[in-house]
C-alpha cells in the first residue's frame, strides 16, 4: 500500500530560525512529488513539483529536495507569513493514465515574531 | 492566471435536500478533480475527469454525483447527504493527466458544506 508520512506533525519556530520539514514515501512507481501550502479554511496552494531523485527547486525562502525515499522542504529565515500547513503529495503510476494525488497529513508550521 | 473558482463558499443543507457545488476554470486545463477534506485531515480524492470523461471514482457513495458539462466546468450534485459528509469540498484542475510535466494541480478555495 502506498504511504506518505510527514514529520513533524507540528513545528513552532522563531522568526529567522531555519528548519526542514520531512516527507517520506513508500510507493511503487513514483511519477512525481508535490508540495502545497494550505492556510486555514482555504484550498491548497501549489509550491513545487519534483520528478526525480536529486532534483531541487527554490522559491523565495523555500527549497524542496527529493531523494529515492523522502523529500525535504527547507525553510530559510522564515517570517510569520510563512505560517501554514505544508502538505506533501505523491502521484503514482497506476497504469491507467489518470490519477489523483495521495496526500500526507501535513506539517502545521507556526512562525512566531 | 491559475485561478479555480468555486461556488458557493458555504452551504448548509438538510439530509433531504438536493444541492449542487460548482467549479470553474479558464486555464484551458483538461483534467478536473473533486477532493473532500475533513477538519485537520489531508484532502482525499473523490473523482477525476479527463477530457470531460469520468476516469476515476474512488468508491464514493452514490449520494455524490459528479458532472462535467464542458472542459471549464465541474459540478458535484448532492442528494440525501449524512451529517458525516460535512467537510470542505475542493475542486482542482491540471493541464493534462497524460503528460507528467502538465500534472500540477491547482486548487480552488473550496465549499464549506454543513449537513444538518
PDB file of C-alpha atoms in Angstrom:
ATOM      1  CA  UNK A   1       0.000   0.000   0.000  1.00  0.00           C
ATOM      2  CA  UNK A   2       1.271   3.441  -0.924  1.00  0.00           C
ATOM      3  CA  UNK A   3       2.116   5.600   2.083  1.00  0.00           C
ATOM      4  CA  UNK A   4       3.119   9.203   2.593  1.00  0.00           C
ATOM      5  CA  UNK A   5       4.328  10.248   6.056  1.00  0.00           C
ATOM      6  CA  UNK A   6       5.135  13.807   7.066  1.00  0.00           C
ATOM      7  CA  UNK A   7       7.106  14.895  10.101  1.00  0.00           C
ATOM      8  CA  UNK A   8       6.928  16.647  12.397  1.00  0.00           C
ATOM      9  CA  UNK A   9       3.146  16.991  12.731  1.00  0.00           C
ATOM     10  CA  UNK A  10       3.622  20.472  14.151  1.00  0.00           C
ATOM     11  CA  UNK A  11       6.582  22.843  14.355  1.00  0.00           C
ATOM     12  CA  UNK A  12       6.920  26.156  16.136  1.00  0.00           C
ATOM     13  CA  UNK A  13       9.859  28.386  15.158  1.00  0.00           C
ATOM     14  CA  UNK A  14      11.050  31.853  15.966  1.00  0.00           C
ATOM     15  CA  UNK A  15      11.182  34.310  13.090  1.00  0.00           C
ATOM     16  CA  UNK A  16      14.508  33.827  11.270  1.00  0.00           C
ATOM     17  CA  UNK A  17      15.051  30.302  12.660  1.00  0.00           C
ATOM     18  CA  UNK A  18      15.633  27.984   9.697  1.00  0.00           C
ATOM     19  CA  UNK A  19      14.412  24.377   9.686  1.00  0.00           C
ATOM     20  CA  UNK A  20      13.302  21.484   7.476  1.00  0.00           C
ATOM     21  CA  UNK A  21      10.091  19.546   7.027  1.00  0.00           C
ATOM     22  CA  UNK A  22      10.225  15.890   6.023  1.00  0.00           C
ATOM     23  CA  UNK A  23       8.046  13.815   3.696  1.00  0.00           C
ATOM     24  CA  UNK A  24       8.878  10.131   3.438  1.00  0.00           C
ATOM     25  CA  UNK A  25       7.097   7.926   0.966  1.00  0.00           C
ATOM     26  CA  UNK A  26       6.669   4.242   0.294  1.00  0.00           C
ATOM     27  CA  UNK A  27       5.154   3.961  -3.144  1.00  0.00           C
ATOM     28  CA  UNK A  28       5.735   1.946  -6.268  1.00  0.00           C
ATOM     29  CA  UNK A  29       6.120   3.796  -9.497  1.00  0.00           C
ATOM     30  CA  UNK A  30       6.516   7.361  -8.227  1.00  0.00           C
ATOM     31  CA  UNK A  31       5.701   9.793 -11.035  1.00  0.00           C
ATOM     32  CA  UNK A  32       6.049  12.990  -9.042  1.00  0.00           C
ATOM     33  CA  UNK A  33       6.096  14.516  -5.577  1.00  0.00           C
ATOM     34  CA  UNK A  34       4.268  17.760  -4.880  1.00  0.00           C
ATOM     35  CA  UNK A  35       4.436  20.329  -2.101  1.00  0.00           C
ATOM     36  CA  UNK A  36       1.473  22.531  -1.226  1.00  0.00           C
ATOM     37  CA  UNK A  37       0.831  25.194   1.361  1.00  0.00           C
ATOM     38  CA  UNK A  38      -2.628  25.446   2.927  1.00  0.00           C
ATOM     39  CA  UNK A  39      -3.962  28.281   5.060  1.00  0.00           C
ATOM     40  CA  UNK A  40      -6.937  27.609   7.379  1.00  0.00           C
ATOM     41  CA  UNK A  41     -10.235  27.313   5.507  1.00  0.00           C
ATOM     42  CA  UNK A  42      -8.600  27.724   2.092  1.00  0.00           C
ATOM     43  CA  UNK A  43      -7.592  25.450  -0.755  1.00  0.00           C
ATOM     44  CA  UNK A  44      -4.015  24.161  -1.068  1.00  0.00           C
ATOM     45  CA  UNK A  45      -1.618  26.479  -2.889  1.00  0.00           C
ATOM     46  CA  UNK A  46       0.826  24.799  -5.260  1.00  0.00           C
ATOM     47  CA  UNK A  47       4.507  25.251  -4.374  1.00  0.00           C
ATOM     48  CA  UNK A  48       6.728  22.678  -6.118  1.00  0.00           C
ATOM     49  CA  UNK A  49       6.817  19.519  -8.197  1.00  0.00           C
ATOM     50  CA  UNK A  50       9.809  17.154  -8.039  1.00  0.00           C
ATOM     51  CA  UNK A  51      10.134  14.301 -10.517  1.00  0.00           C
ATOM     52  CA  UNK A  52      13.412  12.524  -9.874  1.00  0.00           C
ATOM     53  CA  UNK A  53      15.914  11.894  -7.104  1.00  0.00           C
ATOM     54  CA  UNK A  54      18.487  14.659  -6.806  1.00  0.00           C
ATOM     55  CA  UNK A  55      16.152  17.332  -8.084  1.00  0.00           C
ATOM     56  CA  UNK A  56      15.924  20.638  -6.182  1.00  0.00           C
ATOM     57  CA  UNK A  57      13.624  23.641  -6.576  1.00  0.00           C
ATOM     58  CA  UNK A  58      13.576  27.013  -4.836  1.00  0.00           C
ATOM     59  CA  UNK A  59      11.040  29.748  -4.317  1.00  0.00           C
ATOM     60  CA  UNK A  60      11.803  32.699  -2.062  1.00  0.00           C
ATOM     61  CA  UNK A  61      12.589  31.256   1.397  1.00  0.00           C
ATOM     62  CA  UNK A  62      11.601  27.697   0.436  1.00  0.00           C
ATOM     63  CA  UNK A  63      13.714  24.958  -1.114  1.00  0.00           C
ATOM     64  CA  UNK A  64      12.466  21.451  -1.900  1.00  0.00           C
ATOM     65  CA  UNK A  65      14.691  18.422  -2.437  1.00  0.00           C
ATOM     66  CA  UNK A  66      13.987  14.814  -3.375  1.00  0.00           C
ATOM     67  CA  UNK A  67      15.730  11.503  -2.734  1.00  0.00           C
ATOM     68  CA  UNK A  68      14.565   7.991  -3.556  1.00  0.00           C
ATOM     69  CA  UNK A  69      12.810   7.684  -0.193  1.00  0.00           C
ATOM     70  CA  UNK A  70      11.972  11.182   1.004  1.00  0.00           C
ATOM     71  CA  UNK A  71      11.634  14.847   0.281  1.00  0.00           C
ATOM     72  CA  UNK A  72      12.594  17.840   2.391  1.00  0.00           C
ATOM     73  CA  UNK A  73      11.138  21.310   2.424  1.00  0.00           C
ATOM     74  CA  UNK A  74      13.792  23.660   3.780  1.00  0.00           C
ATOM     75  CA  UNK A  75      12.643  26.993   5.149  1.00  0.00           C
ATOM     76  CA  UNK A  76      15.348  29.633   5.453  1.00  0.00           C
ATOM     77  CA  UNK A  77      14.897  32.631   7.762  1.00  0.00           C
ATOM     78  CA  UNK A  78      11.117  32.215   7.942  1.00  0.00           C
ATOM     79  CA  UNK A  79       8.692  35.069   8.540  1.00  0.00           C
ATOM     80  CA  UNK A  80       5.331  34.975  10.360  1.00  0.00           C
ATOM     81  CA  UNK A  81       3.522  34.939   6.999  1.00  0.00           C
ATOM     82  CA  UNK A  82       5.094  31.539   6.304  1.00  0.00           C
ATOM     83  CA  UNK A  83       2.854  30.069   8.994  1.00  0.00           C
ATOM     84  CA  UNK A  84       0.584  27.470   7.377  1.00  0.00           C
ATOM     85  CA  UNK A  85       0.102  23.741   6.957  1.00  0.00           C
ATOM     86  CA  UNK A  86       2.525  22.287   4.429  1.00  0.00           C
ATOM     87  CA  UNK A  87       1.247  19.260   2.548  1.00  0.00           C
ATOM     88  CA  UNK A  88       3.254  16.702   0.626  1.00  0.00           C
ATOM     89  CA  UNK A  89       1.534  14.613  -2.052  1.00  0.00           C
ATOM     90  CA  UNK A  90       2.593  11.865  -4.437  1.00  0.00           C
ATOM     91  CA  UNK A  91       1.432  10.828  -7.852  1.00  0.00           C
ATOM     92  CA  UNK A  92       1.960   7.169  -8.622  1.00  0.00           C
ATOM     93  CA  UNK A  93       1.876   5.257 -11.844  1.00  0.00           C
ATOM     94  CA  UNK A  94      -1.264   3.133 -11.743  1.00  0.00           C
ATOM     95  CA  UNK A  95      -1.048   2.306 -15.425  1.00  0.00           C
ATOM     96  CA  UNK A  96      -4.393   3.909 -16.116  1.00  0.00           C
ATOM     97  CA  UNK A  97      -3.108   7.354 -17.020  1.00  0.00           C
ATOM     98  CA  UNK A  98      -5.455   9.449 -14.906  1.00  0.00           C
ATOM     99  CA  UNK A  99      -4.584   9.658 -11.220  1.00  0.00           C
ATOM    100  CA  UNK A 100      -5.247  11.909  -8.305  1.00  0.00           C
ATOM    101  CA  UNK A 101      -2.819  12.884  -5.592  1.00  0.00           C
ATOM    102  CA  UNK A 102      -2.288  10.999  -2.337  1.00  0.00           C
ATOM    103  CA  UNK A 103      -1.539  13.466   0.442  1.00  0.00           C
ATOM    104  CA  UNK A 104       0.387  13.165   3.681  1.00  0.00           C
ATOM    105  CA  UNK A 105      -1.223  14.502   6.849  1.00  0.00           C
ATOM    106  CA  UNK A 106       0.773  17.709   6.698  1.00  0.00           C
ATOM    107  CA  UNK A 107       3.054  19.711   8.967  1.00  0.00           C
ATOM    108  CA  UNK A 108       1.456  22.610  10.828  1.00  0.00           C
ATOM    109  CA  UNK A 109       4.103  25.344  10.915  1.00  0.00           C
ATOM    110  CA  UNK A 110       3.917  28.360  13.220  1.00  0.00           C
ATOM    111  CA  UNK A 111       6.466  31.183  12.963  1.00  0.00           C
ATOM    112  CA  UNK A 112       6.495  33.437  15.991  1.00  0.00           C
ATOM    113  CA  UNK A 113       7.607  37.082  15.651  1.00  0.00           C
TER     114      UNK A 113
ATOM    115  CA  UNK B   1      -3.594  33.081 -14.118  1.00  0.00           C
ATOM    116  CA  UNK B   2      -4.003  29.890 -12.063  1.00  0.00           C
ATOM    117  CA  UNK B   3      -7.444  30.594 -10.657  1.00  0.00           C
ATOM    118  CA  UNK B   4     -10.048  27.966  -9.930  1.00  0.00           C
ATOM    119  CA  UNK B   5     -13.344  29.350  -8.646  1.00  0.00           C
ATOM    120  CA  UNK B   6     -15.920  27.507  -6.566  1.00  0.00           C
ATOM    121  CA  UNK B   7     -19.471  28.406  -5.574  1.00  0.00           C
ATOM    122  CA  UNK B   8     -20.977  28.653  -3.102  1.00  0.00           C
ATOM    123  CA  UNK B   9     -18.348  29.372  -0.448  1.00  0.00           C
ATOM    124  CA  UNK B  10     -20.586  27.999   2.283  1.00  0.00           C
ATOM    125  CA  UNK B  11     -23.577  25.665   2.108  1.00  0.00           C
ATOM    126  CA  UNK B  12     -25.869  24.374   4.822  1.00  0.00           C
ATOM    127  CA  UNK B  13     -28.301  21.669   3.806  1.00  0.00           C
ATOM    128  CA  UNK B  14     -30.667  19.204   5.397  1.00  0.00           C
ATOM    129  CA  UNK B  15     -30.433  15.480   4.848  1.00  0.00           C
ATOM    130  CA  UNK B  16     -33.395  15.508   2.452  1.00  0.00           C
ATOM    131  CA  UNK B  17     -32.181  18.403   0.315  1.00  0.00           C
ATOM    132  CA  UNK B  18     -30.681  18.372  -3.162  1.00  0.00           C
ATOM    133  CA  UNK B  19     -27.939  20.871  -3.875  1.00  0.00           C
ATOM    134  CA  UNK B  20     -25.032  21.331  -6.277  1.00  0.00           C
ATOM    135  CA  UNK B  21     -21.483  22.591  -5.948  1.00  0.00           C
ATOM    136  CA  UNK B  22     -19.921  24.358  -8.902  1.00  0.00           C
ATOM    137  CA  UNK B  23     -16.329  24.711 -10.042  1.00  0.00           C
ATOM    138  CA  UNK B  24     -14.929  26.701 -12.952  1.00  0.00           C
ATOM    139  CA  UNK B  25     -11.506  27.230 -14.511  1.00  0.00           C
ATOM    140  CA  UNK B  26     -10.431  29.205 -17.557  1.00  0.00           C
ATOM    141  CA  UNK B  27      -6.868  27.985 -17.862  1.00  0.00           C
ATOM    142  CA  UNK B  28      -7.594  25.545 -20.671  1.00  0.00           C
ATOM    143  CA  UNK B  29      -6.962  22.619 -18.342  1.00  0.00           C
ATOM    144  CA  UNK B  30      -8.329  19.254 -19.487  1.00  0.00           C
ATOM    145  CA  UNK B  31      -8.384  17.439 -16.147  1.00  0.00           C
ATOM    146  CA  UNK B  32     -10.553  18.345 -13.175  1.00  0.00           C
ATOM    147  CA  UNK B  33     -10.883  16.811  -9.726  1.00  0.00           C
ATOM    148  CA  UNK B  34     -13.072  16.737  -6.644  1.00  0.00           C
ATOM    149  CA  UNK B  35     -11.478  16.240  -3.230  1.00  0.00           C
ATOM    150  CA  UNK B  36     -13.057  16.043   0.215  1.00  0.00           C
ATOM    151  CA  UNK B  37     -11.232  17.432   3.242  1.00  0.00           C
ATOM    152  CA  UNK B  38     -12.348  16.876   6.818  1.00  0.00           C
ATOM    153  CA  UNK B  39     -11.075  19.136   9.592  1.00  0.00           C
ATOM    154  CA  UNK B  40      -7.365  18.687  10.355  1.00  0.00           C
ATOM    155  CA  UNK B  41      -7.089  15.952   7.705  1.00  0.00           C
ATOM    156  CA  UNK B  42      -5.487  15.990   4.247  1.00  0.00           C
ATOM    157  CA  UNK B  43      -7.588  16.178   1.079  1.00  0.00           C
ATOM    158  CA  UNK B  44      -8.952  12.841  -0.167  1.00  0.00           C
ATOM    159  CA  UNK B  45      -9.598  12.215  -3.846  1.00  0.00           C
ATOM    160  CA  UNK B  46     -13.215  11.625  -4.874  1.00  0.00           C
ATOM    161  CA  UNK B  47     -13.429  11.939  -8.668  1.00  0.00           C
ATOM    162  CA  UNK B  48     -11.199  12.641 -11.665  1.00  0.00           C
ATOM    163  CA  UNK B  49     -12.408  13.900 -15.038  1.00  0.00           C
ATOM    164  CA  UNK B  50     -10.079  13.751 -18.001  1.00  0.00           C
ATOM    165  CA  UNK B  51     -11.191  15.385 -21.241  1.00  0.00           C
ATOM    166  CA  UNK B  52     -14.710  15.642 -19.818  1.00  0.00           C
ATOM    167  CA  UNK B  53     -14.953  11.930 -19.114  1.00  0.00           C
ATOM    168  CA  UNK B  54     -15.039  10.395 -15.664  1.00  0.00           C
ATOM    169  CA  UNK B  55     -11.867   8.388 -15.263  1.00  0.00           C
ATOM    170  CA  UNK B  56     -11.694   7.767 -11.522  1.00  0.00           C
ATOM    171  CA  UNK B  57     -14.403   7.281  -8.907  1.00  0.00           C
ATOM    172  CA  UNK B  58     -12.778   6.455  -5.589  1.00  0.00           C
ATOM    173  CA  UNK B  59     -15.683   4.340  -4.281  1.00  0.00           C
ATOM    174  CA  UNK B  60     -17.659   7.434  -3.412  1.00  0.00           C
ATOM    175  CA  UNK B  61     -21.284   6.858  -2.266  1.00  0.00           C
ATOM    176  CA  UNK B  62     -23.929   7.438  -4.916  1.00  0.00           C
ATOM    177  CA  UNK B  63     -25.355  10.373  -2.960  1.00  0.00           C
ATOM    178  CA  UNK B  64     -22.475  12.296  -4.575  1.00  0.00           C
ATOM    179  CA  UNK B  65     -22.903  12.640  -8.342  1.00  0.00           C
ATOM    180  CA  UNK B  66     -20.287  14.455 -10.437  1.00  0.00           C
ATOM    181  CA  UNK B  67     -20.923  16.112 -13.781  1.00  0.00           C
ATOM    182  CA  UNK B  68     -18.582  17.764 -16.277  1.00  0.00           C
ATOM    183  CA  UNK B  69     -20.732  19.770 -18.752  1.00  0.00           C
ATOM    184  CA  UNK B  70     -17.685  21.113 -20.590  1.00  0.00           C
ATOM    185  CA  UNK B  71     -13.939  21.414 -20.196  1.00  0.00           C
ATOM    186  CA  UNK B  72     -14.222  24.515 -17.978  1.00  0.00           C
ATOM    187  CA  UNK B  73     -16.983  23.434 -15.612  1.00  0.00           C
ATOM    188  CA  UNK B  74     -17.332  20.744 -12.986  1.00  0.00           C
ATOM    189  CA  UNK B  75     -20.359  20.151 -10.796  1.00  0.00           C
ATOM    190  CA  UNK B  76     -20.953  17.961  -7.781  1.00  0.00           C
ATOM    191  CA  UNK B  77     -24.617  17.113  -7.196  1.00  0.00           C
ATOM    192  CA  UNK B  78     -25.564  16.276  -3.631  1.00  0.00           C
ATOM    193  CA  UNK B  79     -28.610  14.310  -2.508  1.00  0.00           C
ATOM    194  CA  UNK B  80     -29.638  12.723   0.780  1.00  0.00           C
ATOM    195  CA  UNK B  81     -26.364  13.503   2.498  1.00  0.00           C
ATOM    196  CA  UNK B  82     -25.452  12.472   6.010  1.00  0.00           C
ATOM    197  CA  UNK B  83     -24.025  14.697   8.766  1.00  0.00           C
ATOM    198  CA  UNK B  84     -20.679  12.921   8.397  1.00  0.00           C
ATOM    199  CA  UNK B  85     -20.471  14.313   4.864  1.00  0.00           C
ATOM    200  CA  UNK B  86     -19.874  17.765   6.331  1.00  0.00           C
ATOM    201  CA  UNK B  87     -16.447  18.860   5.086  1.00  0.00           C
ATOM    202  CA  UNK B  88     -14.553  21.249   2.821  1.00  0.00           C
ATOM    203  CA  UNK B  89     -15.054  20.187  -0.799  1.00  0.00           C
ATOM    204  CA  UNK B  90     -12.173  21.181  -3.014  1.00  0.00           C
ATOM    205  CA  UNK B  91     -12.047  21.369  -6.778  1.00  0.00           C
ATOM    206  CA  UNK B  92      -8.746  21.239  -8.652  1.00  0.00           C
ATOM    207  CA  UNK B  93      -7.600  21.286 -12.247  1.00  0.00           C
ATOM    208  CA  UNK B  94      -4.463  20.357 -14.163  1.00  0.00           C
ATOM    209  CA  UNK B  95      -3.390  20.870 -17.723  1.00  0.00           C
ATOM    210  CA  UNK B  96      -3.428  17.174 -18.577  1.00  0.00           C
ATOM    211  CA  UNK B  97      -3.154  13.740 -16.989  1.00  0.00           C
ATOM    212  CA  UNK B  98      -1.172  12.108 -19.779  1.00  0.00           C
ATOM    213  CA  UNK B  99       1.874  14.357 -19.698  1.00  0.00           C
ATOM    214  CA  UNK B 100       3.805  14.347 -16.429  1.00  0.00           C
ATOM    215  CA  UNK B 101       5.022  17.930 -16.586  1.00  0.00           C
ATOM    216  CA  UNK B 102       1.430  19.072 -17.048  1.00  0.00           C
ATOM    217  CA  UNK B 103       0.164  17.349 -13.936  1.00  0.00           C
ATOM    218  CA  UNK B 104       0.453  20.183 -11.444  1.00  0.00           C
ATOM    219  CA  UNK B 105      -2.931  20.587  -9.801  1.00  0.00           C
ATOM    220  CA  UNK B 106      -4.326  23.985  -8.875  1.00  0.00           C
ATOM    221  CA  UNK B 107      -6.995  24.103  -6.218  1.00  0.00           C
ATOM    222  CA  UNK B 108      -9.979  26.341  -5.700  1.00  0.00           C
ATOM    223  CA  UNK B 109     -10.845  27.874  -2.304  1.00  0.00           C
ATOM    224  CA  UNK B 110     -13.372  25.143  -1.539  1.00  0.00           C
ATOM    225  CA  UNK B 111     -17.001  24.968  -0.478  1.00  0.00           C
ATOM    226  CA  UNK B 112     -17.600  24.526   3.247  1.00  0.00           C
ATOM    227  CA  UNK B 113     -20.552  22.106   3.459  1.00  0.00           C
ATOM    228  CA  UNK B 114     -22.548  21.530   6.620  1.00  0.00           C
ATOM    229  CA  UNK B 115     -25.210  18.818   6.656  1.00  0.00           C
ATOM    230  CA  UNK B 116     -27.810  19.176   9.399  1.00  0.00           C
TER     231      UNK B 116
END
